[in-house]
mmCIF file with all atom_site columns, C-alpha atoms in Angstrom:
data_model
loop_
_atom_site.group_PDB
_atom_site.id
_atom_site.type_symbol
_atom_site.label_atom_id
_atom_site.label_alt_id
_atom_site.label_comp_id
_atom_site.label_asym_id
_atom_site.label_entity_id
_atom_site.label_seq_id
_atom_site.pdbx_PDB_ins_code
_atom_site.Cartn_x
_atom_site.Cartn_y
_atom_site.Cartn_z
_atom_site.occupancy
_atom_site.B_iso_or_equiv
_atom_site.pdbx_formal_charge
_atom_site.auth_seq_id
_atom_site.auth_comp_id
_atom_site.auth_asym_id
_atom_site.auth_atom_id
_atom_site.pdbx_PDB_model_num
ATOM 1   C CA . MET A 1 1   ? -42.990 -34.746 -21.128 1.00 57.00 ? 673 MET A CA 1
ATOM 2   C CA . ARG A 1 2   ? -45.820 -31.924 -21.427 1.00 74.00 ? 674 ARG A CA 1
ATOM 3   C CA . THR A 1 3   ? -45.576 -28.721 -18.886 1.00 77.00 ? 675 THR A CA 1
ATOM 4   C CA . SER A 1 4   ? -49.476 -27.699 -18.254 1.00 80.00 ? 676 SER A CA 1
ATOM 5   C CA . HIS A 1 5   ? -50.674 -24.108 -18.115 1.00 81.00 ? 677 HIS A CA 1
ATOM 6   C CA . SER A 1 6   ? -51.276 -24.267 -14.485 1.00 83.00 ? 678 SER A CA 1
ATOM 7   C CA . GLN A 1 7   ? -47.831 -26.182 -13.847 1.00 80.00 ? 679 GLN A CA 1
ATOM 8   C CA . TYR A 1 8   ? -46.471 -22.730 -15.577 1.00 80.00 ? 680 TYR A CA 1
ATOM 9   C CA . LEU A 1 9   ? -48.147 -20.555 -13.198 1.00 83.00 ? 681 LEU A CA 1
ATOM 10  C CA . THR A 1 10  ? -47.655 -22.314 -10.453 1.00 83.00 ? 682 THR A CA 1
ATOM 11  C CA . MET A 1 11  ? -43.458 -22.371 -10.596 1.00 82.00 ? 683 MET A CA 1
ATOM 12  C CA . VAL A 1 12  ? -43.796 -18.241 -11.868 1.00 81.00 ? 684 VAL A CA 1
ATOM 13  C CA . GLU A 1 13  ? -45.831 -17.531 -8.329  1.00 84.00 ? 685 GLU A CA 1
ATOM 14  C CA . PHE A 1 14  ? -43.490 -19.492 -6.411  1.00 82.00 ? 686 PHE A CA 1
ATOM 15  C CA . MET A 1 15  ? -40.527 -17.620 -7.959  1.00 80.00 ? 687 MET A CA 1
ATOM 16  C CA . GLU A 1 16  ? -42.793 -13.971 -7.423  1.00 80.00 ? 688 GLU A CA 1
ATOM 17  C CA . ALA A 1 17  ? -42.835 -15.181 -3.311  1.00 81.00 ? 689 ALA A CA 1
ATOM 18  C CA . ASN A 1 18  ? -39.514 -17.004 -3.602  1.00 77.00 ? 690 ASN A CA 1
ATOM 19  C CA . GLY A 1 19  ? -37.271 -15.142 -5.787  1.00 73.00 ? 691 GLY A CA 1
ATOM 20  C CA . ASP A 1 20  ? -35.808 -16.593 -9.110  1.00 72.00 ? 692 ASP A CA 1
ATOM 21  C CA . LEU A 1 21  ? -34.242 -20.029 -8.120  1.00 72.00 ? 693 LEU A CA 1
ATOM 22  C CA . SER A 1 22  ? -31.770 -19.622 -11.025 1.00 72.00 ? 694 SER A CA 1
ATOM 23  C CA . LYS A 1 23  ? -30.229 -17.459 -9.346  1.00 69.00 ? 695 LYS A CA 1
ATOM 24  C CA . PRO A 1 24  ? -28.509 -17.867 -6.415  1.00 62.00 ? 696 PRO A CA 1
ATOM 25  C CA . SER A 1 25  ? -26.824 -15.676 -4.260  1.00 64.00 ? 697 SER A CA 1
ATOM 26  C CA . GLY A 1 26  ? -25.163 -15.494 -0.453  1.00 65.00 ? 698 GLY A CA 1
ATOM 27  C CA . GLY A 1 27  ? -22.968 -18.192 -0.811  1.00 66.00 ? 699 GLY A CA 1
ATOM 28  C CA . PRO A 1 28  ? -22.680 -21.527 0.283   1.00 66.00 ? 700 PRO A CA 1
ATOM 29  C CA . ARG A 1 29  ? -25.933 -20.619 3.237   1.00 70.00 ? 701 ARG A CA 1
ATOM 30  C CA . GLY A 1 30  ? -28.009 -19.261 -0.806  1.00 73.00 ? 702 GLY A CA 1
ATOM 31  C CA . ARG A 1 31  ? -27.117 -22.273 -2.157  1.00 75.00 ? 703 ARG A CA 1
ATOM 32  C CA . ASN A 1 32  ? -28.888 -24.731 0.294   1.00 78.00 ? 704 ASN A CA 1
ATOM 33  C CA . PHE A 1 33  ? -31.988 -21.814 0.072   1.00 79.00 ? 705 PHE A CA 1
ATOM 34  C CA . ILE A 1 34  ? -32.325 -22.578 -3.091  1.00 79.00 ? 706 ILE A CA 1
ATOM 35  C CA . GLN A 1 35  ? -32.018 -26.382 -2.902  1.00 81.00 ? 707 GLN A CA 1
ATOM 36  C CA . MET A 1 36  ? -34.655 -26.543 0.090   1.00 83.00 ? 708 MET A CA 1
ATOM 37  C CA . LYS A 1 37  ? -36.448 -24.122 -2.388  1.00 83.00 ? 709 LYS A CA 1
ATOM 38  C CA . TRP A 1 38  ? -36.032 -26.354 -5.828  1.00 82.00 ? 710 TRP A CA 1
ATOM 39  C CA . LYS A 1 39  ? -37.222 -29.625 -3.717  1.00 87.00 ? 711 LYS A CA 1
ATOM 40  C CA . GLU A 1 40  ? -40.545 -27.663 -2.185  1.00 87.00 ? 712 GLU A CA 1
ATOM 41  C CA . LEU A 1 41  ? -40.641 -26.445 -5.901  1.00 82.00 ? 713 LEU A CA 1
ATOM 42  C CA . THR A 1 42  ? -40.606 -29.801 -7.554  1.00 86.00 ? 714 THR A CA 1
ATOM 43  C CA . GLY A 1 43  ? -43.783 -30.958 -5.183  1.00 89.00 ? 715 GLY A CA 1
ATOM 44  C CA . ILE A 1 44  ? -45.667 -28.213 -5.984  1.00 86.00 ? 716 ILE A CA 1
ATOM 45  C CA . LEU A 1 45  ? -45.453 -29.411 -9.286  1.00 81.00 ? 717 LEU A CA 1
ATOM 46  C CA . ASN A 1 46  ? -45.760 -33.159 -9.320  1.00 84.00 ? 718 ASN A CA 1
ATOM 47  C CA . SER A 1 47  ? -48.800 -32.728 -7.481  1.00 85.00 ? 719 SER A CA 1
ATOM 48  C CA . ASP A 1 48  ? -50.228 -30.788 -9.679  1.00 82.00 ? 720 ASP A CA 1
ATOM 49  C CA . SER A 1 49  ? -52.354 -33.419 -12.039 1.00 79.00 ? 721 SER A CA 1
ATOM 50  C CA . SER A 1 50  ? -53.041 -31.118 -14.535 1.00 81.00 ? 722 SER A CA 1
ATOM 51  C CA . GLY A 1 51  ? -49.599 -31.892 -16.294 1.00 78.00 ? 723 GLY A CA 1
ATOM 52  C CA . ASP A 1 52  ? -46.429 -34.350 -16.427 1.00 79.00 ? 724 ASP A CA 1
ATOM 53  C CA . PRO A 1 53  ? -44.432 -34.909 -12.791 1.00 83.00 ? 725 PRO A CA 1
ATOM 54  C CA . LYS A 1 54  ? -40.382 -34.602 -13.268 1.00 83.00 ? 726 LYS A CA 1
ATOM 55  C CA . SER A 1 55  ? -37.160 -34.680 -11.109 1.00 83.00 ? 727 SER A CA 1
ATOM 56  C CA . GLU A 1 56  ? -35.859 -31.808 -9.954  1.00 79.00 ? 728 GLU A CA 1
ATOM 57  C CA . ASP A 1 57  ? -33.515 -31.395 -11.877 1.00 78.00 ? 729 ASP A CA 1
ATOM 58  C CA . LYS A 1 58  ? -36.033 -31.549 -15.454 1.00 79.00 ? 730 LYS A CA 1
ATOM 59  C CA . TRP A 1 59  ? -37.882 -28.974 -13.571 1.00 75.00 ? 731 TRP A CA 1
ATOM 60  C CA . ARG A 1 60  ? -34.574 -26.395 -13.481 1.00 74.00 ? 732 ARG A CA 1
ATOM 61  C CA . LYS A 1 61  ? -33.764 -27.011 -16.964 1.00 74.00 ? 733 LYS A CA 1
ATOM 62  C CA . GLU A 1 62  ? -37.750 -26.165 -18.032 1.00 72.00 ? 734 GLU A CA 1
ATOM 63  C CA . GLU A 1 63  ? -37.224 -23.264 -16.073 1.00 59.00 ? 735 GLU A CA 1
ATOM 64  C CA . ILE A 1 64  ? -34.452 -22.150 -18.101 1.00 50.00 ? 736 ILE A CA 1
ATOM 65  C CA . SER A 1 65  ? -35.633 -23.284 -21.156 1.00 51.00 ? 737 SER A CA 1
ATOM 66  C CA . THR A 1 66  ? -39.031 -22.101 -21.529 1.00 49.00 ? 738 THR A CA 1
ATOM 67  C CA . GLU A 1 67  ? -38.404 -18.740 -19.625 1.00 49.00 ? 739 GLU A CA 1
ATOM 68  C CA . ARG A 1 68  ? -39.480 -16.487 -22.391 1.00 46.00 ? 740 ARG A CA 1
ATOM 69  C CA . ARG A 1 69  ? -41.957 -19.075 -23.964 1.00 49.00 ? 741 ARG A CA 1
ATOM 70  C CA . ASN A 1 70  ? -43.343 -17.845 -20.010 1.00 47.00 ? 742 ASN A CA 1
ATOM 71  C CA . THR A 1 71  ? -43.219 -14.977 -19.732 1.00 47.00 ? 743 THR A CA 1
ATOM 72  C CA . GLU A 1 72  ? -45.231 -14.383 -23.210 1.00 47.00 ? 744 GLU A CA 1
ATOM 73  C CA . ILE A 1 73  ? -48.122 -16.571 -21.650 1.00 46.00 ? 745 ILE A CA 1
ATOM 74  C CA . ILE A 1 74  ? -48.532 -14.492 -18.779 1.00 45.00 ? 746 ILE A CA 1
ATOM 75  C CA . LEU A 1 75  ? -48.022 -11.218 -19.861 1.00 43.00 ? 747 LEU A CA 1
ATOM 76  C CA . LYS A 1 76  ? -51.258 -12.613 -21.345 1.00 45.00 ? 748 LYS A CA 1
ATOM 77  C CA . GLU A 1 77  ? -53.181 -12.798 -18.098 1.00 47.00 ? 749 GLU A CA 1
ATOM 78  C CA . PRO A 1 78  ? -54.650 -9.333  -17.046 1.00 46.00 ? 750 PRO A CA 1
ATOM 79  C CA . GLU A 1 79  ? -54.445 -10.247 -13.477 1.00 53.00 ? 751 GLU A CA 1
ATOM 80  C CA . ILE A 1 80  ? -50.982 -10.249 -12.691 1.00 50.00 ? 752 ILE A CA 1
ATOM 81  C CA . ASP A 1 81  ? -48.633 -7.202  -12.310 1.00 51.00 ? 753 ASP A CA 1
ATOM 82  C CA . TRP A 1 82  ? -45.101 -7.521  -13.372 1.00 49.00 ? 754 TRP A CA 1
ATOM 83  C CA . ASN A 1 83  ? -43.979 -3.825  -11.701 1.00 50.00 ? 755 ASN A CA 1
ATOM 84  C CA . THR A 1 84  ? -44.641 -5.597  -7.832  1.00 52.00 ? 756 THR A CA 1
ATOM 85  C CA . PRO A 1 85  ? -41.079 -6.483  -6.036  1.00 51.00 ? 757 PRO A CA 1
ATOM 86  C CA . SER A 1 86  ? -39.565 -9.913  -6.179  1.00 52.00 ? 758 SER A CA 1
ATOM 87  C CA . THR A 1 87  ? -40.589 -10.358 -9.293  1.00 51.00 ? 759 THR A CA 1
ATOM 88  C CA . SER A 1 88  ? -38.819 -13.236 -10.389 1.00 54.00 ? 760 SER A CA 1
ATOM 89  C CA . SER A 1 89  ? -35.830 -10.681 -12.188 1.00 56.00 ? 761 SER A CA 1
ATOM 90  C CA . GLN A 1 90  ? -34.208 -10.444 -9.251  1.00 55.00 ? 762 GLN A CA 1
ATOM 91  C CA . PRO A 1 91  ? -31.964 -12.627 -7.529  1.00 58.00 ? 763 PRO A CA 1
ATOM 92  C CA . THR A 1 92  ? -33.067 -14.594 -4.336  1.00 57.00 ? 764 THR A CA 1
ATOM 93  C CA . VAL A 1 93  ? -31.699 -13.697 -1.039  1.00 60.00 ? 765 VAL A CA 1
ATOM 94  C CA . ALA A 1 94  ? -31.469 -16.547 1.486   1.00 60.00 ? 766 ALA A CA 1
ATOM 95  C CA . PRO A 1 95  ? -33.678 -15.147 4.531   1.00 62.00 ? 767 PRO A CA 1
ATOM 96  C CA . LEU A 1 96  ? -31.851 -14.735 8.251   1.00 61.00 ? 768 LEU A CA 1
ATOM 97  C CA . PRO A 1 97  ? -32.194 -18.185 10.097  1.00 63.00 ? 769 PRO A CA 1
ATOM 98  C CA . GLN A 1 98  ? -34.895 -18.226 12.469  1.00 63.00 ? 770 GLN A CA 1
ATOM 99  C CA . THR A 1 99  ? -33.466 -18.656 16.038  1.00 61.00 ? 771 THR A CA 1
ATOM 100 C CA . GLU A 1 100 ? -36.238 -19.506 19.044  1.00 63.00 ? 772 GLU A CA 1
ATOM 101 C CA . ALA A 1 101 ? -33.646 -18.211 21.469  1.00 63.00 ? 773 ALA A CA 1
ATOM 102 C CA . SER A 1 102 ? -35.010 -14.258 21.842  1.00 63.00 ? 774 SER A CA 1
ATOM 103 C CA . PRO A 1 103 ? -31.737 -12.406 22.428  1.00 60.00 ? 775 PRO A CA 1
ATOM 104 C CA . PRO A 1 104 ? -30.893 -11.011 26.630  1.00 60.00 ? 776 PRO A CA 1
ATOM 105 C CA . VAL A 1 105 ? -31.556 -7.999  27.644  1.00 60.00 ? 777 VAL A CA 1
ATOM 106 C CA . ILE A 1 106 ? -29.488 -4.983  29.054  1.00 57.00 ? 778 ILE A CA 1
ATOM 107 C CA . ASP A 1 107 ? -30.598 -2.818  31.243  1.00 57.00 ? 779 ASP A CA 1
ATOM 108 C CA . GLU A 1 108 ? -29.221 0.729   30.800  1.00 56.00 ? 780 GLU A CA 1
ATOM 109 C CA . GLU A 1 109 ? -28.360 1.209   34.308  1.00 65.00 ? 781 GLU A CA 1
ATOM 110 C CA . GLU A 1 110 ? -26.640 -2.194  34.447  1.00 66.00 ? 782 GLU A CA 1
ATOM 111 C CA . TRP A 1 111 ? -24.668 -1.568  30.971  1.00 65.00 ? 783 TRP A CA 1
ATOM 112 C CA . ASN A 1 112 ? -22.130 1.241   31.449  1.00 70.00 ? 784 ASN A CA 1
ATOM 113 C CA . PRO A 1 113 ? -19.764 2.263   28.726  1.00 70.00 ? 785 PRO A CA 1
ATOM 114 C CA . PRO A 1 114 ? -15.712 1.168   29.284  1.00 73.00 ? 786 PRO A CA 1
ATOM 115 C CA . PRO A 1 115 ? -14.118 4.287   30.521  1.00 75.00 ? 787 PRO A CA 1
ATOM 116 C CA . GLN A 1 116 ? -11.529 6.616   27.985  1.00 73.00 ? 788 GLN A CA 1
ATOM 117 C CA . LYS A 1 117 ? -8.349  6.927   28.520  1.00 68.00 ? 789 LYS A CA 1
ATOM 118 C CA . LYS A 1 118 ? -7.282  10.277  29.215  1.00 63.00 ? 790 LYS A CA 1
ATOM 119 C CA . ARG A 1 119 ? -4.918  11.349  26.979  1.00 62.00 ? 791 ARG A CA 1
ATOM 120 C CA . LYS A 1 120 ? -2.588  14.081  28.247  1.00 62.00 ? 792 LYS A CA 1
ATOM 121 C CA . SER A 1 121 ? -1.466  16.966  25.546  1.00 66.00 ? 793 SER A CA 1
ATOM 122 C CA . ASN A 1 122 ? 1.872   15.584  23.650  1.00 78.00 ? 794 ASN A CA 1
ATOM 123 C CA . LEU A 1 123 ? 2.195   18.754  22.008  1.00 82.00 ? 795 LEU A CA 1
ATOM 124 C CA . LYS A 1 124 ? 4.370   20.020  24.769  1.00 83.00 ? 796 LYS A CA 1
ATOM 125 C CA . LYS A 1 125 ? 6.690   17.272  24.947  1.00 86.00 ? 797 LYS A CA 1
ATOM 126 C CA . MET A 1 126 ? 6.488   17.023  20.919  1.00 87.00 ? 798 MET A CA 1
ATOM 127 C CA . PHE A 1 127 ? 8.063   20.858  21.045  1.00 88.00 ? 799 PHE A CA 1
ATOM 128 C CA . LEU A 1 128 ? 10.155  19.958  23.865  1.00 90.00 ? 800 LEU A CA 1
ATOM 129 C CA . ASP A 1 129 ? 11.977  17.214  21.822  1.00 91.00 ? 801 ASP A CA 1
ATOM 130 C CA . ILE A 1 130 ? 11.904  18.860  18.662  1.00 92.00 ? 802 ILE A CA 1
ATOM 131 C CA . ASP A 1 131 ? 13.985  21.532  20.124  1.00 93.00 ? 803 ASP A CA 1
ATOM 132 C CA . ARG A 1 132 ? 16.308  19.366  22.051  1.00 94.00 ? 804 ARG A CA 1
ATOM 133 C CA . LYS A 1 133 ? 17.032  17.408  18.382  1.00 95.00 ? 805 LYS A CA 1
ATOM 134 C CA . THR A 1 134 ? 17.835  20.463  16.728  1.00 94.00 ? 806 THR A CA 1
ATOM 135 C CA . ARG A 1 135 ? 20.252  21.805  19.574  1.00 95.00 ? 807 ARG A CA 1
ATOM 136 C CA . GLU A 1 136 ? 21.856  18.497  19.303  1.00 95.00 ? 808 GLU A CA 1
ATOM 137 C CA . TYR A 1 137 ? 21.671  19.055  15.852  1.00 95.00 ? 809 TYR A CA 1
ATOM 138 C CA . ALA A 1 138 ? 23.396  22.658  15.916  1.00 94.00 ? 810 ALA A CA 1
ATOM 139 C CA . SER A 1 139 ? 26.026  21.302  17.907  1.00 94.00 ? 811 SER A CA 1
ATOM 140 C CA . GLU A 1 140 ? 26.820  18.925  15.990  1.00 95.00 ? 812 GLU A CA 1
ATOM 141 C CA . ARG A 1 141 ? 26.888  20.394  13.006  1.00 94.00 ? 813 ARG A CA 1
ATOM 142 C CA . ASP A 1 142 ? 29.208  23.233  14.763  1.00 94.00 ? 814 ASP A CA 1
ATOM 143 C CA . ARG A 1 143 ? 31.529  20.654  15.896  1.00 94.00 ? 815 ARG A CA 1
ATOM 144 C CA . VAL A 1 144 ? 32.000  18.856  12.434  1.00 95.00 ? 816 VAL A CA 1
ATOM 145 C CA . TYR A 1 145 ? 32.280  22.486  11.146  1.00 95.00 ? 817 TYR A CA 1
ATOM 146 C CA . GLU A 1 146 ? 35.243  22.959  13.720  1.00 94.00 ? 818 GLU A CA 1
ATOM 147 C CA . GLU A 1 147 ? 36.866  19.984  12.872  1.00 94.00 ? 819 GLU A CA 1
ATOM 148 C CA . LEU A 1 148 ? 36.644  20.210  9.584   1.00 94.00 ? 820 LEU A CA 1
ATOM 149 C CA . GLU A 1 149 ? 38.195  23.950  9.917   1.00 94.00 ? 821 GLU A CA 1
ATOM 150 C CA . ARG A 1 150 ? 40.945  22.810  11.952  1.00 94.00 ? 822 ARG A CA 1
ATOM 151 C CA . ASP A 1 151 ? 41.408  19.758  8.909   1.00 94.00 ? 823 ASP A CA 1
ATOM 152 C CA . ARG A 1 152 ? 41.786  22.619  6.717   1.00 94.00 ? 824 ARG A CA 1
ATOM 153 C CA . LEU A 1 153 ? 43.849  24.589  8.341   1.00 95.00 ? 825 LEU A CA 1
ATOM 154 C CA . ARG A 1 154 ? 46.500  21.599  8.785   1.00 94.00 ? 826 ARG A CA 1
ATOM 155 C CA . VAL A 1 155 ? 46.721  20.761  5.545   1.00 94.00 ? 827 VAL A CA 1
ATOM 156 C CA . ARG A 1 156 ? 46.853  24.653  4.864   1.00 94.00 ? 828 ARG A CA 1
ATOM 157 C CA . GLU A 1 157 ? 49.907  24.568  7.299   1.00 94.00 ? 829 GLU A CA 1
ATOM 158 C CA . PHE A 1 158 ? 51.326  22.276  5.844   1.00 94.00 ? 830 PHE A CA 1
ATOM 159 C CA . GLU A 1 159 ? 51.435  23.122  2.397   1.00 94.00 ? 831 GLU A CA 1
ATOM 160 C CA . VAL A 1 160 ? 52.588  26.377  3.768   1.00 94.00 ? 832 VAL A CA 1
ATOM 161 C CA . ARG A 1 161 ? 55.708  24.806  5.118   1.00 94.00 ? 833 ARG A CA 1
ATOM 162 C CA . GLU A 1 162 ? 56.290  22.694  2.465   1.00 94.00 ? 834 GLU A CA 1
ATOM 163 C CA . ARG A 1 163 ? 56.983  25.527  0.418   1.00 94.00 ? 835 ARG A CA 1
ATOM 164 C CA . VAL A 1 164 ? 58.814  27.001  2.803   1.00 94.00 ? 836 VAL A CA 1
ATOM 165 C CA . ARG A 1 165 ? 61.346  24.024  3.224   1.00 94.00 ? 837 ARG A CA 1
ATOM 166 C CA . GLN A 1 166 ? 60.924  23.740  -0.687  1.00 94.00 ? 838 GLN A CA 1
ATOM 167 C CA . ARG A 1 167 ? 62.198  27.732  -1.389  1.00 94.00 ? 839 ARG A CA 1
ATOM 168 C CA . ASP A 1 168 ? 64.532  26.497  1.518   1.00 94.00 ? 840 ASP A CA 1
ATOM 169 C CA . GLU A 1 169 ? 66.233  24.466  -0.132  1.00 94.00 ? 841 GLU A CA 1
ATOM 170 C CA . GLU A 1 170 ? 66.343  26.367  -3.380  1.00 94.00 ? 842 GLU A CA 1
ATOM 171 C CA . LEU A 1 171 ? 68.621  28.845  -1.481  1.00 94.00 ? 843 LEU A CA 1
ATOM 172 C CA . ARG A 1 172 ? 70.627  26.365  -0.522  1.00 94.00 ? 844 ARG A CA 1
ATOM 173 C CA . MET A 1 173 ? 71.027  25.171  -3.481  1.00 95.00 ? 845 MET A CA 1
ATOM 174 C CA . GLN A 1 174 ? 71.516  28.320  -5.402  1.00 94.00 ? 846 GLN A CA 1
ATOM 175 C CA . GLY A 1 175 ? 74.403  29.884  -2.427  1.00 94.00 ? 847 GLY A CA 1
ATOM 176 C CA . GLN A 1 176 ? 75.925  25.928  -2.577  1.00 94.00 ? 848 GLN A CA 1
ATOM 177 C CA . TRP A 1 177 ? 76.065  26.843  -6.714  1.00 95.00 ? 849 TRP A CA 1
ATOM 178 C CA . LEU A 1 178 ? 77.509  30.683  -6.515  1.00 94.00 ? 850 LEU A CA 1
ATOM 179 C CA . GLU A 1 179 ? 79.901  28.879  -3.901  1.00 94.00 ? 851 GLU A CA 1
ATOM 180 C CA . PHE A 1 180 ? 80.757  26.440  -6.746  1.00 94.00 ? 852 PHE A CA 1
ATOM 181 C CA . MET A 1 181 ? 80.962  29.244  -9.927  1.00 94.00 ? 853 MET A CA 1
ATOM 182 C CA . LYS A 1 182 ? 82.912  31.623  -7.439  1.00 94.00 ? 854 LYS A CA 1
ATOM 183 C CA . GLU A 1 183 ? 85.300  29.066  -6.276  1.00 94.00 ? 855 GLU A CA 1
ATOM 184 C CA . ALA A 1 184 ? 85.470  28.452  -10.531 1.00 93.00 ? 856 ALA A CA 1
ATOM 185 C CA . MET A 1 185 ? 86.190  31.621  -11.583 1.00 94.00 ? 857 MET A CA 1
ATOM 186 C CA . GLU A 1 186 ? 88.854  31.808  -8.555  1.00 93.00 ? 858 GLU A CA 1
ATOM 187 C CA . ALA A 1 187 ? 90.251  29.242  -10.611 1.00 93.00 ? 859 ALA A CA 1
ATOM 188 C CA . PHE A 1 188 ? 90.229  30.164  -13.862 1.00 93.00 ? 860 PHE A CA 1
ATOM 189 C CA . VAL A 1 189 ? 91.474  33.627  -12.760 1.00 93.00 ? 861 VAL A CA 1
ATOM 190 C CA . ARG A 1 190 ? 94.487  31.842  -11.195 1.00 92.00 ? 862 ARG A CA 1
ATOM 191 C CA . PHE A 1 191 ? 94.432  29.325  -14.541 1.00 91.00 ? 863 PHE A CA 1
ATOM 192 C CA . MET A 1 192 ? 94.765  32.890  -16.615 1.00 91.00 ? 864 MET A CA 1
ATOM 193 C CA . GLU A 1 193 ? 98.033  34.899  -14.660 1.00 90.00 ? 865 GLU A CA 1
ATOM 194 C CA . ARG A 1 194 ? 99.890  31.540  -14.624 1.00 89.00 ? 866 ARG A CA 1
ATOM 195 C CA . LYS A 1 195 ? 99.707  31.453  -18.431 1.00 87.00 ? 867 LYS A CA 1
ATOM 196 C CA . SER A 1 196 ? 100.454 34.818  -19.249 1.00 85.00 ? 868 SER A CA 1
ATOM 197 C CA . SER A 1 197 ? 103.075 35.047  -16.822 1.00 75.00 ? 869 SER A CA 1
#
């Protein structure tokens, strides 16, 4: 199937006007737009009797496979300015859908912005909160310190009492030992006196 020079030119002019159809953009709406434009381009190209008619898929392949050759052919013609915007090197952007109903007009006098809430300065409240929490923390810290100090003093007192008790026990035992030794000495002296007499 042969594509004529006028069909190539028609394809290029169509893509200059509508963007590059081989690069869809804009999501599902962009794809629908591309499909619609390809159908339109296929109808225009097939109506040109200088070349062979083709299906939409064949025209898509023709556009992709002969893109470089098409550019070389067109560059030879001086009347085409390739520096104009929306040439085929740019992605296709689907136009916004046309709506028949115009948007409602709102009078500026009728519309009032919603009232803004008055913001009270919470700075004073924040400082009072911080001050209260600081005082609570300080009193809690002092309470814990006093409790720990009482516990430390109790332990110290217990240790002192235990040492005193142990020392008393040692002294009592020493006293008993001395009594025993005293009695033993007296018994020894009596024994020695009896032996010598």
